PDB file of C-alpha atoms in Angstrom:
ATOM      1  CA  GLN Z   1       4.587 -24.387  96.417  1.00  0.00           C
ATOM      2  CA  VAL Z   2       4.226 -20.752  95.395  1.00  0.00           C
ATOM      3  CA  HIS Z   3       5.444 -19.955  91.904  1.00  0.00           C
ATOM      4  CA  LEU Z   4       5.452 -16.634  90.053  1.00  0.00           C
ATOM      5  CA  VAL Z   5       5.758 -16.183  86.291  1.00  0.00           C
ATOM      6  CA  GLU Z   6       6.218 -12.783  84.672  1.00  0.00           C
ATOM      7  CA  SER Z   7       5.547 -11.796  81.079  1.00  0.00           C
ATOM      8  CA  GLY Z   8       4.960  -8.715  78.977  1.00  0.00           C
ATOM      9  CA  GLY Z   9       8.415  -7.235  78.727  1.00  0.00           C
ATOM     10  CA  GLY Z  10       9.784  -5.921  75.455  1.00  0.00           C
ATOM     11  CA  SER Z  11      11.429  -3.041  73.641  1.00  0.00           C
ATOM     12  CA  VAL Z  12       9.689   0.298  73.175  1.00  0.00           C
ATOM     13  CA  ARG Z  13      10.574   3.865  72.325  1.00  0.00           C
ATOM     14  CA  THR Z  14      10.506   6.741  74.800  1.00  0.00           C
ATOM     15  CA  GLY Z  15       6.916   7.635  75.599  1.00  0.00           C
ATOM     16  CA  GLY Z  16       5.661   4.152  74.841  1.00  0.00           C
ATOM     17  CA  ALA Z  17       3.745   1.785  77.087  1.00  0.00           C
ATOM     18  CA  LEU Z  18       3.936  -1.818  78.239  1.00  0.00           C
ATOM     19  CA  ARG Z  19       1.856  -3.949  80.565  1.00  0.00           C
ATOM     20  CA  LEU Z  20       3.652  -6.550  82.626  1.00  0.00           C
ATOM     21  CA  ALA Z  21       1.803  -9.537  84.029  1.00  0.00           C
ATOM     22  CA  CYS Z  22       2.702 -11.881  86.876  1.00  0.00           C
ATOM     23  CA  VAL Z  23       0.703 -15.074  87.199  1.00  0.00           C
ATOM     24  CA  THR Z  24       0.772 -16.655  90.631  1.00  0.00           C
ATOM     25  CA  PHE Z  25       0.559 -20.395  91.259  1.00  0.00           C
ATOM     26  CA  GLY Z  26       0.030 -22.224  94.529  1.00  0.00           C
ATOM     27  CA  VAL Z  27      -1.316 -19.251  96.493  1.00  0.00           C
ATOM     28  CA  THR Z  28      -4.066 -20.157  98.939  1.00  0.00           C
ATOM     29  CA  SER Z  29      -4.199 -16.951 100.982  1.00  0.00           C
ATOM     30  CA  SER Z  30      -6.594 -14.122 100.190  1.00  0.00           C
ATOM     31  CA  SER Z  31      -4.513 -11.415 101.852  1.00  0.00           C
ATOM     32  CA  TYR Z  32      -0.836 -10.953 101.173  1.00  0.00           C
ATOM     33  CA  TYR Z  33       1.637  -8.528  99.659  1.00  0.00           C
ATOM     34  CA  MET Z  34       2.957  -8.355  96.118  1.00  0.00           C
ATOM     35  CA  GLY Z  35       5.311  -6.009  94.393  1.00  0.00           C
ATOM     36  CA  TRP Z  36       7.144  -5.149  91.220  1.00  0.00           C
ATOM     37  CA  PHE Z  37      10.867  -4.562  91.346  1.00  0.00           C
ATOM     38  CA  ARG Z  38      13.535  -3.784  88.776  1.00  0.00           C
ATOM     39  CA  GLN Z  39      17.254  -4.207  88.471  1.00  0.00           C
ATOM     40  CA  VAL Z  40      19.961  -3.162  86.058  1.00  0.00           C
ATOM     41  CA  PRO Z  41      23.357  -4.852  85.964  1.00  0.00           C
ATOM     42  CA  GLY Z  42      25.684  -3.551  88.638  1.00  0.00           C
ATOM     43  CA  LYS Z  43      22.931  -1.915  90.664  1.00  0.00           C
ATOM     44  CA  GLU Z  44      20.766  -3.023  93.537  1.00  0.00           C
ATOM     45  CA  ARG Z  45      17.238  -4.202  92.943  1.00  0.00           C
ATOM     46  CA  GLU Z  46      14.755  -1.395  93.594  1.00  0.00           C
ATOM     47  CA  GLY Z  47      11.078  -1.362  94.425  1.00  0.00           C
ATOM     48  CA  VAL Z  48       8.751   0.070  91.803  1.00  0.00           C
ATOM     49  CA  ALA Z  49       5.241  -0.600  93.099  1.00  0.00           C
ATOM     50  CA  ALA Z  50       3.556  -2.746  95.727  1.00  0.00           C
ATOM     51  CA  ILE Z  51       0.018  -3.751  96.572  1.00  0.00           C
ATOM     52  CA  TYR Z  52      -1.768  -5.405  99.446  1.00  0.00           C
ATOM     53  CA  ILE Z  53      -3.794  -8.197  97.901  1.00  0.00           C
ATOM     54  CA  GLY Z  54      -7.155  -8.320  99.603  1.00  0.00           C
ATOM     55  CA  GLY Z  55      -7.078  -4.682 100.679  1.00  0.00           C
ATOM     56  CA  GLY Z  56      -5.973  -2.903  97.538  1.00  0.00           C
ATOM     57  CA  SER Z  57      -3.669  -0.314  99.077  1.00  0.00           C
ATOM     58  CA  THR Z  58      -0.737   0.568  96.857  1.00  0.00           C
ATOM     59  CA  ASN Z  59       2.730   2.091  97.111  1.00  0.00           C
ATOM     60  CA  TYR Z  60       4.850   3.564  94.337  1.00  0.00           C
ATOM     61  CA  ALA Z  61       8.410   4.705  93.975  1.00  0.00           C
ATOM     62  CA  ASP Z  62       8.616   8.448  93.360  1.00  0.00           C
ATOM     63  CA  SER Z  63      10.270   7.838  90.003  1.00  0.00           C
ATOM     64  CA  VAL Z  64       7.182   6.082  88.599  1.00  0.00           C
ATOM     65  CA  LYS Z  65       4.294   7.888  90.289  1.00  0.00           C
ATOM     66  CA  GLY Z  66       1.764   9.067  87.749  1.00  0.00           C
ATOM     67  CA  ARG Z  67       3.183   6.782  85.044  1.00  0.00           C
ATOM     68  CA  PHE Z  68       2.919   3.235  86.418  1.00  0.00           C
ATOM     69  CA  THR Z  69      -0.134   1.507  87.874  1.00  0.00           C
ATOM     70  CA  ILE Z  70      -0.120  -1.742  89.832  1.00  0.00           C
ATOM     71  CA  SER Z  71      -3.313  -3.788  89.863  1.00  0.00           C
ATOM     72  CA  GLN Z  72      -4.607  -7.277  90.529  1.00  0.00           C
ATOM     73  CA  ASP Z  73      -7.056  -9.647  88.902  1.00  0.00           C
ATOM     74  CA  ASN Z  74      -7.989 -12.157  91.553  1.00  0.00           C
ATOM     75  CA  ALA Z  75     -10.041 -14.263  89.160  1.00  0.00           C
ATOM     76  CA  GLU Z  76      -6.989 -14.748  86.959  1.00  0.00           C
ATOM     77  CA  ASN Z  77      -4.474 -14.903  89.843  1.00  0.00           C
ATOM     78  CA  THR Z  78      -2.548 -12.210  88.040  1.00  0.00           C
ATOM     79  CA  LEU Z  79      -0.716  -9.076  89.103  1.00  0.00           C
ATOM     80  CA  TYR Z  80      -0.235  -6.339  86.515  1.00  0.00           C
ATOM     81  CA  LEU Z  81       2.017  -3.340  86.082  1.00  0.00           C
ATOM     82  CA  GLN Z  82       0.798  -0.857  83.509  1.00  0.00           C
ATOM     83  CA  MET Z  83       3.718   1.305  82.463  1.00  0.00           C
ATOM     84  CA  ASN Z  84       2.999   4.472  80.502  1.00  0.00           C
ATOM     85  CA  ASP Z  85       5.229   7.281  79.279  1.00  0.00           C
ATOM     86  CA  LEU Z  86       8.265   5.041  79.499  1.00  0.00           C
ATOM     87  CA  LYS Z  87      11.723   6.570  79.704  1.00  0.00           C
ATOM     88  CA  PRO Z  88      15.177   5.156  78.947  1.00  0.00           C
ATOM     89  CA  GLU Z  89      15.889   5.106  82.680  1.00  0.00           C
ATOM     90  CA  ASP Z  90      13.054   2.589  83.085  1.00  0.00           C
ATOM     91  CA  THR Z  91      15.176   0.037  81.209  1.00  0.00           C
ATOM     92  CA  ALA Z  92      15.747  -2.918  83.532  1.00  0.00           C
ATOM     93  CA  MET Z  93      14.836  -6.490  84.326  1.00  0.00           C
ATOM     94  CA  TYR Z  94      11.489  -6.407  86.077  1.00  0.00           C
ATOM     95  CA  PHE Z  95      10.561  -8.937  88.741  1.00  0.00           C
ATOM     96  CA  CYS Z  96       7.372  -9.633  90.644  1.00  0.00           C
ATOM     97  CA  ALA Z  97       7.482 -10.825  94.227  1.00  0.00           C
ATOM     98  CA  ALA Z  98       5.089 -12.052  96.892  1.00  0.00           C
ATOM     99  CA  ASP Z  99       5.149 -12.376 100.645  1.00  0.00           C
ATOM    100  CA  PHE Z 100       2.602 -13.686 103.133  1.00  0.00           C
ATOM    101  CA  ARG Z 101       3.947 -12.283 106.395  1.00  0.00           C
ATOM    102  CA  HIS Z 102       1.818  -9.648 108.089  1.00  0.00           C
ATOM    103  CA  ASP Z 103       4.172  -8.916 110.972  1.00  0.00           C
ATOM    104  CA  ASP Z 104       7.107  -7.716 108.890  1.00  0.00           C
ATOM    105  CA  ALA Z 105       7.781  -4.010 109.466  1.00  0.00           C
ATOM    106  CA  ARG Z 106      10.064  -3.513 106.488  1.00  0.00           C
ATOM    107  CA  PRO Z 107       8.820  -1.121 103.789  1.00  0.00           C
ATOM    108  CA  LEU Z 108       6.685  -2.684 101.069  1.00  0.00           C
ATOM    109  CA  LEU Z 109       9.072  -1.414  98.405  1.00  0.00           C
ATOM    110  CA  SER Z 110      12.054  -3.087 100.061  1.00  0.00           C
ATOM    111  CA  PRO Z 111      13.153  -6.187  98.125  1.00  0.00           C
ATOM    112  CA  ASP Z 112      14.292  -7.768 101.392  1.00  0.00           C
ATOM    113  CA  ARG Z 113      10.693  -7.914 102.541  1.00  0.00           C
ATOM    114  CA  TYR Z 114       9.731 -10.483  99.899  1.00  0.00           C
ATOM    115  CA  TYR Z 115      10.340 -14.218  99.936  1.00  0.00           C
ATOM    116  CA  TYR Z 116       8.920 -15.456  96.618  1.00  0.00           C
ATOM    117  CA  TRP Z 117      10.248 -14.160  93.304  1.00  0.00           C
ATOM    118  CA  GLY Z 118       9.622 -14.652  89.619  1.00  0.00           C
ATOM    119  CA  GLN Z 119      12.316 -15.091  87.001  1.00  0.00           C
ATOM    120  CA  GLY Z 120      12.008 -11.588  85.550  1.00  0.00           C
ATOM    121  CA  THR Z 121      11.067  -9.995  82.252  1.00  0.00           C
ATOM    122  CA  GLN Z 122      13.256  -7.498  80.392  1.00  0.00           C
ATOM    123  CA  VAL Z 123      12.044  -3.998  79.581  1.00  0.00           C
ATOM    124  CA  THR Z 124      14.129  -1.876  77.221  1.00  0.00           C
ATOM    125  CA  VAL Z 125      13.258   1.734  76.412  1.00  0.00           C
ATOM    126  CA  SER Z 126      15.193   3.466  73.668  1.00  0.00           C
ATOM    127  CA  SER Z 127      15.329   7.177  72.960  1.00  0.00           C
TER     128      SER Z 127
END
């Protein structure tokens, strides 16, 4: 059974940085897709960054390009999201997600593409 656990959220001021972590449990594949998503109350969940585990290719939302970096540590079974130069509009609940299908044509930043989800970690950026 695949299980994802996020950590690393918190409260920072504008311009600050945080690193989110997502530990994966029960994954036996060496090639699959993972992503970071965020959601604020009353709005749809949006894709922030995605990565192909095993290949390393990445995708980013335009709003975070140049500020956020998604990476993996296979030895630790952990996905990271380094967030720099944070802005108040980055405030949200952040979720990691994983999916093992290779024949799904939906965009990697589409939440609908992912089957497994973590419980989320809150990020709050104050001005």
